[in-house]
Tab-separated table of C-alpha atoms in Angstrom:
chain	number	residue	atom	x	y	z
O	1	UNK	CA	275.973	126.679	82.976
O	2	UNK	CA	278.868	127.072	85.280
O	3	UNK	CA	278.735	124.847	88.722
O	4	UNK	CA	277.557	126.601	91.745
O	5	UNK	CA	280.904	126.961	93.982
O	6	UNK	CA	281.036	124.926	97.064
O	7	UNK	CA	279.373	126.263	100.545
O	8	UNK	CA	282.240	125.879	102.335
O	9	UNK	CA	282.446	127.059	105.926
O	10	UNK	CA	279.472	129.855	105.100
O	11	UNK	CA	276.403	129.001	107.533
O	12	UNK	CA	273.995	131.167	105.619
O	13	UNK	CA	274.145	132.388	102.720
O	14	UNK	CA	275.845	130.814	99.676
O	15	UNK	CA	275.904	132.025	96.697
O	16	UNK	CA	273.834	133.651	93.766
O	17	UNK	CA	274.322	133.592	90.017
O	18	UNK	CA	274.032	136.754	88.082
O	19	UNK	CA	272.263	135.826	84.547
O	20	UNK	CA	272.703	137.219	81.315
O	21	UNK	CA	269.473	136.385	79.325
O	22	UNK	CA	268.752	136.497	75.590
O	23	UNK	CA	265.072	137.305	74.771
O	24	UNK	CA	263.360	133.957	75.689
O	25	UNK	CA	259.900	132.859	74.837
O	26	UNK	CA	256.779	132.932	76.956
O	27	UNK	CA	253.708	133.001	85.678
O	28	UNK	CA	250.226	129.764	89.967
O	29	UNK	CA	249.688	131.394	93.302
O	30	UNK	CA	253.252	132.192	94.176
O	31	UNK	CA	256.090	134.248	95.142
O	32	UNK	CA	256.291	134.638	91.266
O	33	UNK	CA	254.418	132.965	88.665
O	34	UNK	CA	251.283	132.650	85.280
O	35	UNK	CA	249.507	133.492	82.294
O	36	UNK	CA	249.250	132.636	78.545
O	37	UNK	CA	249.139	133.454	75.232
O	38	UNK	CA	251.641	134.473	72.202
O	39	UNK	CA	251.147	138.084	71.732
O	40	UNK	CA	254.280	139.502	72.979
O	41	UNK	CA	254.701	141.606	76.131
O	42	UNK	CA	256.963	144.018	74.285
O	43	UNK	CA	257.999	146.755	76.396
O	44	UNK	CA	258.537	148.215	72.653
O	45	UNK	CA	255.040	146.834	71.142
O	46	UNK	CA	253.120	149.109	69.382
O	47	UNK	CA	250.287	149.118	71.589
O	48	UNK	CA	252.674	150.954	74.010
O	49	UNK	CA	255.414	152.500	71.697
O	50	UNK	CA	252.903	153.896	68.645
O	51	UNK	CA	249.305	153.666	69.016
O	52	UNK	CA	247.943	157.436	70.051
O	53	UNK	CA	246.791	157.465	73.931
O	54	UNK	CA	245.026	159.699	76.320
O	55	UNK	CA	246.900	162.153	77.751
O	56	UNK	CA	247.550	161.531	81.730
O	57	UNK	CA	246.212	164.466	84.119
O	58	UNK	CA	249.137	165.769	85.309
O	59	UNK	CA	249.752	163.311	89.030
O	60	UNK	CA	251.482	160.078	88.800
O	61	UNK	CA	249.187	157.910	90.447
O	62	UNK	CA	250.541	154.060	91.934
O	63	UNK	CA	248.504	151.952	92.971
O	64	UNK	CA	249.806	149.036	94.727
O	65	UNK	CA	248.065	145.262	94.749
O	66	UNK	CA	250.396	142.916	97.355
O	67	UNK	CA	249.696	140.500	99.849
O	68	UNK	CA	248.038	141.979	103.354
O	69	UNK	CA	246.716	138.580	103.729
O	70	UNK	CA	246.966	134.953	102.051
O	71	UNK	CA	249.306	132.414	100.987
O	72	UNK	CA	251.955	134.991	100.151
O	73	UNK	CA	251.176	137.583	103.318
O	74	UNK	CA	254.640	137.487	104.517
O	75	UNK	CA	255.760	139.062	101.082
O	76	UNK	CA	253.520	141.691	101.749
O	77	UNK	CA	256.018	144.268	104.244
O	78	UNK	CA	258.899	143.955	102.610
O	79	UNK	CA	257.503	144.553	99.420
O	80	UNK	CA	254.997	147.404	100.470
O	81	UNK	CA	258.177	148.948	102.144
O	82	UNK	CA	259.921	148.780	99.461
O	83	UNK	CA	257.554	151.121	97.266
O	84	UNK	CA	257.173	153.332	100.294
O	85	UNK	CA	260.961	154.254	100.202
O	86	UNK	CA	261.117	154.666	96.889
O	87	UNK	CA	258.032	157.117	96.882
O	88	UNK	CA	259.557	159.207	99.693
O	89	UNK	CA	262.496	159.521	97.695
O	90	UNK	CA	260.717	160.264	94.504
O	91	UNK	CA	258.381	163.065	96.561
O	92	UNK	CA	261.569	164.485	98.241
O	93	UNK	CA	262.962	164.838	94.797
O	94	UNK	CA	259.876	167.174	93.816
O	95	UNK	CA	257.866	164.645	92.591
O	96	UNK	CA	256.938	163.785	88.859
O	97	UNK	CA	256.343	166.336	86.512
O	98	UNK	CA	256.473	168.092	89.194
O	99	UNK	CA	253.729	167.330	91.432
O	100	UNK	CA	254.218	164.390	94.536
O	101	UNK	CA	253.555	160.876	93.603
O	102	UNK	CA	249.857	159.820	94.677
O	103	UNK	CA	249.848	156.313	96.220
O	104	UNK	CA	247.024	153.949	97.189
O	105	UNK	CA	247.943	150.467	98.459
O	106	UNK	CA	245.209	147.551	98.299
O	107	UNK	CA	245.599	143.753	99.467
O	108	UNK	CA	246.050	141.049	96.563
O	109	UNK	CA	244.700	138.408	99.101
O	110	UNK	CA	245.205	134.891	97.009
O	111	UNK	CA	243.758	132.552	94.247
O	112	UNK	CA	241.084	131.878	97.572
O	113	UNK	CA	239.444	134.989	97.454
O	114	UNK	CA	238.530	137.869	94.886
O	115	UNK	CA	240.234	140.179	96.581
O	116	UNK	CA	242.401	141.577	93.870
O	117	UNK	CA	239.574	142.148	91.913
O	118	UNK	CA	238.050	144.486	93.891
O	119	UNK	CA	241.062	146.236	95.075
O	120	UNK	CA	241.991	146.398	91.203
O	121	UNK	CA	238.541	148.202	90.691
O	122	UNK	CA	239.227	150.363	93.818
O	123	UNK	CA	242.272	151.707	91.917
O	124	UNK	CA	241.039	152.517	88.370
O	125	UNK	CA	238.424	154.279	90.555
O	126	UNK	CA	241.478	156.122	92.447
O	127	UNK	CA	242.584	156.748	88.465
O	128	UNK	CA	245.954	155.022	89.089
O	129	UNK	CA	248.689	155.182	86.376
O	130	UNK	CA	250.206	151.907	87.101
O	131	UNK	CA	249.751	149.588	89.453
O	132	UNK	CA	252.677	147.292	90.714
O	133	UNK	CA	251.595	143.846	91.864
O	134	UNK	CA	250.608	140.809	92.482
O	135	UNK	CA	253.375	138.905	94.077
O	136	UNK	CA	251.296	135.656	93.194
O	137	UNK	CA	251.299	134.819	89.520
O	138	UNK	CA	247.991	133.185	89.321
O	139	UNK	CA	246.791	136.369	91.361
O	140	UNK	CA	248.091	138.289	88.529
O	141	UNK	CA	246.693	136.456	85.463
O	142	UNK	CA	243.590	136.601	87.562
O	143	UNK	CA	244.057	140.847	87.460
O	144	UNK	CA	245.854	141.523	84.107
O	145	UNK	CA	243.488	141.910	81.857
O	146	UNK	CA	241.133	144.478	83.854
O	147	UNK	CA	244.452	146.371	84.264
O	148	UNK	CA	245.946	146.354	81.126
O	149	UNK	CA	242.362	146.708	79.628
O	150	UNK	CA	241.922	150.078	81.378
O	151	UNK	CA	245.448	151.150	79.562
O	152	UNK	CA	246.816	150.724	83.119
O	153	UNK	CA	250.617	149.552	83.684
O	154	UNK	CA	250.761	146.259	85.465
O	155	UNK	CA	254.414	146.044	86.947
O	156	UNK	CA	255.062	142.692	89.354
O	157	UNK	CA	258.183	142.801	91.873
O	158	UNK	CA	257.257	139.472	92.383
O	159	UNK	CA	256.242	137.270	89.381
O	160	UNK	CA	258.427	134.488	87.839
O	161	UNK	CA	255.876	132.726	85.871
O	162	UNK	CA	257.533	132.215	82.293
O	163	UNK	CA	253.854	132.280	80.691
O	164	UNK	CA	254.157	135.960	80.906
O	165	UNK	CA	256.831	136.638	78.597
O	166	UNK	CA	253.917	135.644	76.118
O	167	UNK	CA	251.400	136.777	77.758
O	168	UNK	CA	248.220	139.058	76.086
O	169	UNK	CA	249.031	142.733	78.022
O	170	UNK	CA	248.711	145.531	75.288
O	171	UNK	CA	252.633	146.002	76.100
O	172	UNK	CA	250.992	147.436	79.657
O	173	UNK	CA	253.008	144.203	81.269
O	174	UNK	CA	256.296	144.495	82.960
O	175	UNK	CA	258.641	142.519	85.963
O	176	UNK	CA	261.670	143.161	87.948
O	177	UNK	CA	261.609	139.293	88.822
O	178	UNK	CA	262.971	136.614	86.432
O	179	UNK	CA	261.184	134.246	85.020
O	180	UNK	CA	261.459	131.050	86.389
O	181	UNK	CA	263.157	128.699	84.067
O	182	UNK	CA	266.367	130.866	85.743
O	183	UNK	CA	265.235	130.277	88.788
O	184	UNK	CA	264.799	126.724	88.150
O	185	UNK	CA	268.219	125.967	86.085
O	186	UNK	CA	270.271	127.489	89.078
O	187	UNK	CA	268.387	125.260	92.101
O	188	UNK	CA	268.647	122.337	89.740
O	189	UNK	CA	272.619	122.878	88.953
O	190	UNK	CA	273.063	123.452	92.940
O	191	UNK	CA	271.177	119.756	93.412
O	192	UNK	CA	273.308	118.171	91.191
O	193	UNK	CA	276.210	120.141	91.833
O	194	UNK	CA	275.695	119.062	95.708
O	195	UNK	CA	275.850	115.563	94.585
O	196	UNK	CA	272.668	114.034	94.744
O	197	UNK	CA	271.828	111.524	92.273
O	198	UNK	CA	268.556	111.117	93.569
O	199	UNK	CA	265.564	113.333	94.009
O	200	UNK	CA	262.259	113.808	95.092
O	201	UNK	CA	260.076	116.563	94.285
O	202	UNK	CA	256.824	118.160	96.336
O	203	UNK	CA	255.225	120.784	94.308
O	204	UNK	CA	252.556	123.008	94.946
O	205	UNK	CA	250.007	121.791	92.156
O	206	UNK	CA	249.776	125.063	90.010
O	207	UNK	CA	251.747	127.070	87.027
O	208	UNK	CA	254.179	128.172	89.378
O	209	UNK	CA	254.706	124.999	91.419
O	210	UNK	CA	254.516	122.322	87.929
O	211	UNK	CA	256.518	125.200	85.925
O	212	UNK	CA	259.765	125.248	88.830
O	213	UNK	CA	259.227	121.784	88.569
O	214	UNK	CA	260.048	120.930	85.352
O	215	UNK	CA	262.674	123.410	84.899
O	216	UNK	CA	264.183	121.570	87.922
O	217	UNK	CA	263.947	118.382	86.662
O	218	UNK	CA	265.198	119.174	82.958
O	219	UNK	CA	268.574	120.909	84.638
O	220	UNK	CA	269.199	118.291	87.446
O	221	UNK	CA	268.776	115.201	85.087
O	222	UNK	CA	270.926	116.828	82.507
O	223	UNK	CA	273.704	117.324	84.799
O	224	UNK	CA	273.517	113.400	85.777
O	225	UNK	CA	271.029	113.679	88.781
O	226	UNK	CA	267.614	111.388	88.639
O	227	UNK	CA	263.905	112.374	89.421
O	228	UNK	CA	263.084	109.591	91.381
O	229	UNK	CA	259.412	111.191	92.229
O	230	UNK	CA	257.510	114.011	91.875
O	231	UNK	CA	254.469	114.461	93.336
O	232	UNK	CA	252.032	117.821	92.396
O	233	UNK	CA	249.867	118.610	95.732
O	234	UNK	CA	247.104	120.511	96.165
O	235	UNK	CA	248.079	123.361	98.521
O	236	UNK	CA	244.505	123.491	100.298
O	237	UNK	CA	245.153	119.937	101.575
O	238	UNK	CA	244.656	119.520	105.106
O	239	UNK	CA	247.899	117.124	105.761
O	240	UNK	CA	250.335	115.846	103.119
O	241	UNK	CA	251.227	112.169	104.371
O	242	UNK	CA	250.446	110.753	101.661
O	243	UNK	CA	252.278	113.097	99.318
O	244	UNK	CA	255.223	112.850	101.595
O	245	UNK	CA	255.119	108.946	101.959
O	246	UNK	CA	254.920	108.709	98.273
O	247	UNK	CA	258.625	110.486	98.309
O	248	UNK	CA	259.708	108.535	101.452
O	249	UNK	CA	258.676	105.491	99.376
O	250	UNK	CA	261.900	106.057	96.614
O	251	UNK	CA	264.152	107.074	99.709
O	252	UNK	CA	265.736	110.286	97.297
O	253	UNK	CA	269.036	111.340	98.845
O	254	UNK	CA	267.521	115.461	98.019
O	255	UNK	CA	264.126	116.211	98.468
O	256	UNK	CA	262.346	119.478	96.726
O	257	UNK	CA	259.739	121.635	98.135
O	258	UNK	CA	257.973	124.084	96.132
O	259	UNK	CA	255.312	126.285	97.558
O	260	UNK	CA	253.630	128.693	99.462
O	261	UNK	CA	253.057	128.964	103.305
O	262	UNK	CA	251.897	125.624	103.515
O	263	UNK	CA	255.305	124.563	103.307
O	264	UNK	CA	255.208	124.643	107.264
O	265	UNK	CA	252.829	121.601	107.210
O	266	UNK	CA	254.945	119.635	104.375
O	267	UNK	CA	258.233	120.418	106.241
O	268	UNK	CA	255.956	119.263	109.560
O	269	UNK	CA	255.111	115.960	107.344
O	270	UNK	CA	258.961	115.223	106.401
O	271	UNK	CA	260.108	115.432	110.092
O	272	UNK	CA	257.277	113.056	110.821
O	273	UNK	CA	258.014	110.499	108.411
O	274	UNK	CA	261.464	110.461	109.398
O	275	UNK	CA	263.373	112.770	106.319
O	276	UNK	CA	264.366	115.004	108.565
O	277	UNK	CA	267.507	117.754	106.770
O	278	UNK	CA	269.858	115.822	108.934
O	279	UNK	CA	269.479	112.867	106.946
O	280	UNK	CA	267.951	114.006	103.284
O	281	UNK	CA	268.933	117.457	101.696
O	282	UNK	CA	266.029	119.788	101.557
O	283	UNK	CA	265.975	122.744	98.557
O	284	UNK	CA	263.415	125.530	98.661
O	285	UNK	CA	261.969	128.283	96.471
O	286	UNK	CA	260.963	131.889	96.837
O	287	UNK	CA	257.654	130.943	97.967
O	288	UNK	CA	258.726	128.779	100.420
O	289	UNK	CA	262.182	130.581	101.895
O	290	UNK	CA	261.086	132.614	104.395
O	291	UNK	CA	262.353	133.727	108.127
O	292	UNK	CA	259.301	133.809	110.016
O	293	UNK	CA	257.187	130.753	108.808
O	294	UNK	CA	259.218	128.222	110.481
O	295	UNK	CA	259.755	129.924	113.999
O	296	UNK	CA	257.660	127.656	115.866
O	297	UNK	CA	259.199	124.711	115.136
O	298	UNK	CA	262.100	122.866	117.086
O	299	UNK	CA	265.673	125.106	116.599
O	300	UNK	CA	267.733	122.864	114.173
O	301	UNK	CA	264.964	121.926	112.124
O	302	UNK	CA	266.244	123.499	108.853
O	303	UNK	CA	269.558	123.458	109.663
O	304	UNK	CA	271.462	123.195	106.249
O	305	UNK	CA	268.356	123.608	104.293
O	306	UNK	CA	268.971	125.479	100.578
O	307	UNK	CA	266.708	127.575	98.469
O	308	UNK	CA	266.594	130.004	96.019
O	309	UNK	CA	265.424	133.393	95.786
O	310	UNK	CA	265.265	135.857	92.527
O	311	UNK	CA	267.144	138.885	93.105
O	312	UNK	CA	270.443	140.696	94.265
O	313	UNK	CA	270.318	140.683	98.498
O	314	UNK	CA	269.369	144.436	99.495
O	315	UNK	CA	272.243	146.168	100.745
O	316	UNK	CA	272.684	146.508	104.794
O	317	UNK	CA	271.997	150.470	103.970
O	318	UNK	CA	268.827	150.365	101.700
O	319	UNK	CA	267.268	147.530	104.623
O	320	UNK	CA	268.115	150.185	107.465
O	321	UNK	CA	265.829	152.980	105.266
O	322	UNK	CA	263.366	150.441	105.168
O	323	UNK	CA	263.058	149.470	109.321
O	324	UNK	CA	262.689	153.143	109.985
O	325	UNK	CA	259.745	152.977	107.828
O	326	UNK	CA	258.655	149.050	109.289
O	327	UNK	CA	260.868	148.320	112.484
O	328	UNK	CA	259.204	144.841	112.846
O	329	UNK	CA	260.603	144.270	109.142
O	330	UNK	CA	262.633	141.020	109.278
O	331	UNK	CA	262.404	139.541	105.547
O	332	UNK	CA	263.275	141.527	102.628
O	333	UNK	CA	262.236	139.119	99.888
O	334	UNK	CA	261.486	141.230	96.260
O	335	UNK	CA	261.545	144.608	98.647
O	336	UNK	CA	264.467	146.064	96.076
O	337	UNK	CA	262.650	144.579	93.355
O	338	UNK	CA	259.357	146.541	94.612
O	339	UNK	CA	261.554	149.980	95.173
O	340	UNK	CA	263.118	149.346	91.643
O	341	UNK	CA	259.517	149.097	90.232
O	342	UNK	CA	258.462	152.568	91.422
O	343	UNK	CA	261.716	154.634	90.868
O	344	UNK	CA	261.039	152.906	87.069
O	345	UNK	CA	257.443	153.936	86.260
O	346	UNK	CA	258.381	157.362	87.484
O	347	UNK	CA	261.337	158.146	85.284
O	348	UNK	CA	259.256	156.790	82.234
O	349	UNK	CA	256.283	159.367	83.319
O	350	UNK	CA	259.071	162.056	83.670
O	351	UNK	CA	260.979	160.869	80.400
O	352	UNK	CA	257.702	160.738	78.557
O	353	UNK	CA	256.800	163.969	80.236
O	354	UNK	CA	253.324	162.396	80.377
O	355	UNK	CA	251.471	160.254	83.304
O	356	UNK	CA	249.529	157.796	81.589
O	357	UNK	CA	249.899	153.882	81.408
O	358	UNK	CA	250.751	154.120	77.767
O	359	UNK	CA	253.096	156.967	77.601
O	360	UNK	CA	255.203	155.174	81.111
O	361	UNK	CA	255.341	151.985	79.169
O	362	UNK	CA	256.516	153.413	75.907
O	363	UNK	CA	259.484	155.015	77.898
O	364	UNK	CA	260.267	152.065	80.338
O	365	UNK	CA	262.688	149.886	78.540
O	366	UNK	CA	264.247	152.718	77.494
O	367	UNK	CA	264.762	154.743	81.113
O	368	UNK	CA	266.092	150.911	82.448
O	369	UNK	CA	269.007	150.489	79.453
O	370	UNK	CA	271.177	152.227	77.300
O	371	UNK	CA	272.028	155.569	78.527
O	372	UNK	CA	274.141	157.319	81.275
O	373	UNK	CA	274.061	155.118	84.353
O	374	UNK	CA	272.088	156.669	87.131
O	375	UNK	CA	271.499	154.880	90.633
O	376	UNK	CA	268.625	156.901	92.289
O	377	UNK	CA	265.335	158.761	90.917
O	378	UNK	CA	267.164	162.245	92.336
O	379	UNK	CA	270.552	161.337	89.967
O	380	UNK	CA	268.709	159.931	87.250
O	381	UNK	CA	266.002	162.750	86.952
O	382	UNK	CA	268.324	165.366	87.273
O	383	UNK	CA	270.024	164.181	83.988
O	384	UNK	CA	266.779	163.522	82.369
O	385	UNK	CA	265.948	167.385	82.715
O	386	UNK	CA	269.098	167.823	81.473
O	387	UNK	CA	268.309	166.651	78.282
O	388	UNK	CA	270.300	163.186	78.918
O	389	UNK	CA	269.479	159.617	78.050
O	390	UNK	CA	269.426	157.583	81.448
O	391	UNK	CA	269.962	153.468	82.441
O	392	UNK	CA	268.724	153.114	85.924
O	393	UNK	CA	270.666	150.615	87.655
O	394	UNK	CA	268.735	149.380	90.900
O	395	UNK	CA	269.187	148.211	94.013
O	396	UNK	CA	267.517	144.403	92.875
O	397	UNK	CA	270.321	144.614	89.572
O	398	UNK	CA	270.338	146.247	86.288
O	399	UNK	CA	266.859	145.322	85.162
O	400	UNK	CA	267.594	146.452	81.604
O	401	UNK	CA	263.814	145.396	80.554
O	402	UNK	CA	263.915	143.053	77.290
O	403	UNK	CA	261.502	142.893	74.501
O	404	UNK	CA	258.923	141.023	76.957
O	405	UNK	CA	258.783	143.203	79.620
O	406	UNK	CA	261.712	140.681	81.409
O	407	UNK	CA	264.597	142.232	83.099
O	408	UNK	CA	267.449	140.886	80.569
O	409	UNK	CA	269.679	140.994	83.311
O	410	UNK	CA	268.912	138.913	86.603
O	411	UNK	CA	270.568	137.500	90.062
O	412	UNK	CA	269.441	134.778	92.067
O	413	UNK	CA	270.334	134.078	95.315
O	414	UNK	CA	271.035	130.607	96.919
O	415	UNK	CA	270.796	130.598	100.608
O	416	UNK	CA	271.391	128.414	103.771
O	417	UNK	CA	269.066	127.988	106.824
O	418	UNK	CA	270.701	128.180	110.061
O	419	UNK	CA	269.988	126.814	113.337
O	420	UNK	CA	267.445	129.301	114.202
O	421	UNK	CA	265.404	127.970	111.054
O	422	UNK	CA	266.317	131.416	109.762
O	423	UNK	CA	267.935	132.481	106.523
O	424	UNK	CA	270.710	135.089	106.559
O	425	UNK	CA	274.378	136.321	105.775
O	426	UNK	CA	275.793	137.866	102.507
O	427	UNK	CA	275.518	136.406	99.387
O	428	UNK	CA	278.153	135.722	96.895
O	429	UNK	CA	277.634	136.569	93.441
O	430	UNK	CA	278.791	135.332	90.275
O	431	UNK	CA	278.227	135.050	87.047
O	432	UNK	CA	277.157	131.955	84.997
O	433	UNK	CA	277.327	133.614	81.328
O	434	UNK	CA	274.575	133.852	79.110
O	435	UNK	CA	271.712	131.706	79.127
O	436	UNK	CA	269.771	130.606	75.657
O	437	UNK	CA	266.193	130.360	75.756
């Protein structure tokens, strides 16, 4: 893997790495994580592809399962916004199969509650197609059999677990977000690259938090860095002092933080114990990096801080569509991803000229690759009624889905906090080449 280039003078943003994957093997309450098993995800597998299915009754239906509340609520706008675009767009358009897109959206909540259950159940009631969500990963292996089960599509902006490249989903299973081993091979280049021999590690104690971690630790070490400590934390904990003094205890020159929104009390619990971003480097993660859970504390707090986030950075354009629909929108973490998701699932029901899960499964890998290049549900419909094989190129990348149900294709950002504890700026992209698995 190539080096992450230097920050230089940029005060935000600083870079992100554009990954070419090969079909990899085999998501933890996250920004993207979990599940197991070694049947394959296949957005070709026959239970998709071959198998006879039920005809669909004529309106795309998408449901919608994303955080209102929880751990993960302030993934919730952008990603709800995200969909709503896209299905104004789609209905504009004239709809699928030419009838508007129905849409019902329904709170995930977290690992905490059953929430997503019920909302899950609300849907199948509603009789929806496909269903995009959870954001979480453990949420989502919580959900994916009912969904799948019913013969539903499950399609995640938001997941990054690897377990679900492997995961059991009747080929019903699908992702605009990359797993996390890419993810965790670019923060743990940009460590190293940043020149720190020594690290700590604080993860969330889950599949997403222990998978980042290890991924982390395997790239950083390999590129001459040490793991000093790592310690796993549960994320219901009222304080983390000891977690944090356990870190403060090998005196790591970078420190890692992988979680959810109890990040705010760990970053509280550094400051405290004196490893303040002044004086140790502090990475984040997707499920962490975020530009409203850190208002409250003292300006200059993050200042310098790094993290990662899967995807391209939405265009200036594509976020001004999205305040008009959310003016209080400030974070637009896995919102192209989420648009990407619905324009997807309804060019398969138009290209398979049918509505239900299996028919818009059978046609998704091969709407997202291989074809004329089309950038919008308007341009690429319009050349699938014209009798033409289409690649939908998004506003999140090229998704071109793989055997799994992974985007083959995937960008991930590396940003800088400022002093207003605030990521922002324009990213630079690059690309590292491709990446065995």
């Amino acid at each position: 893997m190539n080096r992450i280039a230097p920050m230089g003078r940029l005060l935000a943003v600083a870079a992100a790495a554009s990954l070419a994957l090969t079909a990899c093997g085999g998501g933890g309450d996250t920004a993207g994580e979990t599940a197991a098993s070694t049947a394959p995800s296949a957005a070709t597998s026959t239970a998709a592809s071959s198998a006879p299915a039920a005809k669909g009754d004529g309106t795309l239906t998408l449901g919608t399962v994303l955080p209102q509340t929880g751990s993960l609520a302030f993934l919730g706008p952008p990603e709800f916004a995200g969909v709503d675009q896209a299905v104004k767009e789609i209905n504009e358009a004239g709809g699928v199969l030419g009838k508007p897109v129905a849409k019902v959206h329904t709170d995930s909540g977290d690992t905490t509650t059953n929430i997503a259950s019920q909302s899950v159940d609300k849907l199948l009631g509603q009789k929806a197609d496909a269903i995009i969500g959870a954001a979480s990963s453990s949420v989502s292996e919580s959900i994916i059999d009912k969904i799948t089960g019913a013969g539903v599509v499950q399609f995640s902006p938001a997941n990054t677990s690897d377990k679900f490249t492997t995961i059991e989903d009747n080929g019903l299973y699908f992702r605009t977000a990359p797993p996390d081993k890419l993810q965790g091979r670019v923060l743990g280049d940009l460590i190293a690259a940043d020149g720190n021999d020594t690290v700590g590690i604080l993860a969330m104690q889950d599949s997403y938090g222990s998978g980042l971690a290890d991924q982390i630790t395997k790239t950083a070490e390999a590129a001459g860095a040490s793991v000093v400590e790592r310690v796993d934390y549960d994320p219901k904990a009222a304080e983390f002092s000891a977690d944090v003094a356990k870190i403060k205890a090998k005196n790591p020159k970078a420190v890692v933080l992988i979680g959810f929104e109890e990040g705010a009390k760990v970053v509280a619990e550094l400051v405290k114990q004196g490893l303040t971003a002044d004086k140790v480097k502090w990475y984040m993660v997707d499920g962490n990096m975020s530009n409203t859970n850190y208002l409250k504390m003292p300006k200059g707090t993050l200042t310098g801080v790094k993290g990662t986030i899967p995807g391209a950075e939405a265009p200036e354009e594509f976020r001004d569509k999205l305040r008009k629909l959310d003016p209080k929108l400030d974070d637009f973490t896995y919102a192209a991803e989420s648009y990407d998701a619905a324009n997807l699932i309804a060019l398969a029901a138009e290209a398979a000229k049918d509505d239900s899960g299996a028919s818009i499964a059978g046609k998704l890998a091969e709407v997202s690759g291989g074809g004329e290049k089309c950038k919008s549900f308007k341009e690429c419909v319009d050349l699938l009624k014209a009798g033409k094989d289409i690649d939908y190129d998004g506003i999140s990348g090229p998704v071109e889905f793989d055997a799994n149900g992974d985007p083959s294709v995937a960008t991930i950002g590396v940003y800088q906090y400022g002093d207003d504890n605030k990521y922002a700026g324009k990213a630079l992209e690059y690309r590292t080449g491709k990446i065995e698995g």
